Amino acid sequence: MSFIVKEKLIISMLVIVSIFLSLSYLIVNISDPTDNGLVSNEKLNIEQSFIIDKTKSLTVSQAYRSAMQLTTQEHIPWSFADQVYWLKIALQNNTKHPYQLMIHFDNPMVDNLTVYEFENAQLYKQEKLGWQETRLDLIERTILQYPLNIKPKHMSELLIKIETTGIAKTPVIIYQDHDFVQLIRSSHLIWGALIGILCMIALYNLVLFYSIKDRVYLIYIGYLISILALLSVIQGFGHYLFPHPLFKILRVNVISLNFLTLAFALLFTMFFLNFNINKEKIYKTCLYYSYLLFCLAALVTFIPESNSAPIFFVAMGGAYFLCFWLLYIRYNTSHFWSTLYFASWLPLLVGGAIQPLELTGVIPYSFLVRNLFTLCIIFEITLMAMALAERIRYQKELTIFNATHDLETNLPNFQALEAYLLDLLNTEKKFTLCLINISGLNRLSPYFNDSQTQSTLDLFIQNAKQYTNHCPNFARLNNLQNDFAKKDAKIARVRENVFAIIIKHKQNHQQVIEKLEPLYNSINDVFNINKINSYFKINISYYIVKEDHNKVSNILKKAFQALETGTRDDIAINGYENHKHNSLTLVEELKTALLNNELMLFHQPQITLENGQVHGSEGLLRWNHKQHGFIPIEGLISLAEDTGLINQISLWVITQACKDIRTLINLGYENHEVSVNISGLDIVNKEFLNDLKEILTTYPIPKHRLNLELTESVMINDYTYLQSVMQGLAQLGIRVSIDDYGTGYSSLAHISQLPFNELKIDKIFIQNIAKSDRNQKIVQTTINMAKILNLRIVAEGIETLEEEQVLHDFNCDFVQGYRYAKPQPMSDYIQWLSEYHH
Ligand code: C2E
Ligand code: CA
Ligand code: CA
């Protein structure tokens, strides 16, 4: 059991126990009404005697006479046998004042109780008491009582006949008239509390059932109702709740009520502890057992109480055994709510144990003992309601936690980081997002097994945690109040091998590097010590967010761009700003490059998996800079996007693609398709469709040879506009792919409404797919659902035979990757095509 659970449990147990004890103390010491019962003294002499008539044949006068001869004895041997008890009480008033007394017979379960009052050995008055006597008022029927008036210096004799099949024990307490009021008050207080709490909790659970639709709440209500009915019979207060005919039925079927309560308790235990979810073996046993209990509840209505009671006790043993077994199983996986539920059984057991002890005379009779069971039920029900509430909270928190955390490492995931960034943008505004990439994990996966890769990751996480925890500049990435979330999480896992941390407050490059360098070194050191330094490489990127930035996607994109170029160019710590240093000159140069036709469109083939034939290619932009050589393309694209050059570039790319398609057709590759990437900024450009039409009239190509790839992050923007553009494209006969599927935010529901033709699974899911169950699952479900939506599927980034094999097994349509060819200039590509044999 975790420390938190233990602590919580101890606190709540202490609270409950102390409430329980103080309530009991109150009743015993201040308001126990049985304390006011009169005992024999000089003023009022009380003598009691009894006789048990096993044959039930004595008449009143016979009983009167026999009882007269008996000696006074305190303990009457009450039993469950079918017999008649005659009690005799003689009261001698030695004072000069009259005594106004009230005799209380504390057994609401009794069937027949008749009081015979004698004066001077003559029967003077006789009265039948009990719940059946409808002429009596509610209180009199609930609390059996007989008023007695003894004149000064006078003696009254009472003969009481008790005849019942159930519990016979009937303590007789003699009160002064005014003291009796106290008893009535205390009893009503307890019953009122019981009824109030039960009804309130039942209503509350009904509301819960309507909103959460979990059957456990209905079962709980069933339990509450049956226990209320049961107690109303045992305690006698049913007159307040039910009309007389109904109460009559309940009373004669008290054992049925016991069975019902038991059945609901067992069902509740099962559903509450979630045994219905996985349908474990014990679930069936318990389910059938509770069905049996329901059947018995119906059956025992035909059997007399004295016979059905033993059946019940046997059945109860079985049900308790099953309940404890269920609890035992769950206790090992202990959540706080299951422990609370476990605790709710304790008062019930205490109450359940004390009741028989009182009935058998082991514990002396008192008002508290008499009502202990009811008190215990109140506590049990309250604890159960607490457990139910705790269970909702737990499940809600678990769902939130799972949605926002990486399940392998329990670190916050991409979604959590996004949410956190959004928060930061609204509050702090100035901060630095850093990304850490471990490369080499995938490349080595054929030689490493999963546990080695995992332990390398663990090593890294442990080390990074240690460093970040000691440095107050790193932000805690958890702002949600959740039991599961580690309060100290300062690292998020945003992709399989990419982790994120955030440096708070305004920083310049120097300051950021000062903080990241020790982190970089310490991780490298650990890898050195463990002699794995030659396999893995760490790259850190950062992006300093200034006030004017207000889009989470932008921030992430820039940090990722810096990470990619940093990894490619082997820069240990690469800030986004760095490669933008000469951005202004670069933009100018790009403009001239565009005009002078210095840009190139490389082609990378896409292969039909089924037959190995070339299906088409993806055209990828390249710029061979006179001084710097090939410029990293992603940085270039975002630069073009930032400076408004992107539309022109895209039109150039599309034009070039059309020209290349024509060339390919002329060479005999009539069905060869070419896909090109377009930016989200192209889609929102109102001229885009017209420009496209113009290109297609200047460079006509057969329908469906040109494909546009659109990254999914574009789709979250203006949906209706996107829809109209897509319709326009469809009319032109151009196919559209969803690019980089899985890396953005789009929901499938969203995508499925737009006329896409193809879905491209991003390479981050393909790399390592042969080893990673997680990636396999993602890819397989993506493919399955794409098939349902009638989309063609292209997987990119295939480098090995194993990866190809997995995608083949998953029924992927097309593949693209270094395994077949790297992107190459058109002339090389034509050469490659002519040499390609499959
Ligand atoms: P993308 O659309 O995801 O393109 C696929 C990228 O994966 C290409 O990188 C390609 O060279 C690379 N790739 C293909 N097979 C493999 C493989 O087996 N292993 C590995 N490690 N990588 C592989 P590239 O050419 O650097 O392009 C990067 C991104 O730049 C593209 O990602 C695309 O988003 C963008 N881009 C490229 N050309 C254009 C363009 O003409 N216009 C626009 N708007 N964006 C472009
Ligand atoms: Ca692409
Ligand atoms: Ca991609």
mmCIF file of N, CA and C and ligand atoms in Angstrom, residues 739-740 762-763 796, ligand 3:
data_model
loop_
_atom_site.group_PDB
_atom_site.id
_atom_site.type_symbol
_atom_site.label_atom_id
_atom_site.label_comp_id
_atom_site.label_asym_id
_atom_site.label_seq_id
_atom_site.Cartn_x
_atom_site.Cartn_y
_atom_site.Cartn_z
ATOM 1 N N ASP A 739 -0.742 14.260 -44.694
ATOM 2 C CA ASP A 739 0.681 13.978 -44.463
ATOM 3 C C ASP A 739 0.967 13.915 -42.971
ATOM 4 N N ASP A 740 2.015 13.190 -42.619
ATOM 5 C CA ASP A 740 2.482 13.130 -41.228
ATOM 6 C C ASP A 740 1.379 12.734 -40.270
ATOM 7 N N ASP A 762 3.516 8.887 -40.721
ATOM 8 C CA ASP A 762 4.815 9.547 -40.606
ATOM 9 C C ASP A 762 5.922 8.567 -40.223
ATOM 10 N N LYS A 763 7.148 8.932 -40.605
ATOM 11 C CA LYS A 763 8.264 8.014 -40.387
ATOM 12 C C LYS A 763 8.560 7.770 -38.907
ATOM 13 N N GLU A 796 5.917 6.051 -44.768
ATOM 14 C CA GLU A 796 7.199 6.613 -45.201
ATOM 15 C C GLU A 796 8.278 6.304 -44.174
HETATM 16 CA CA CA B 3 6.566 12.837 -42.726
#
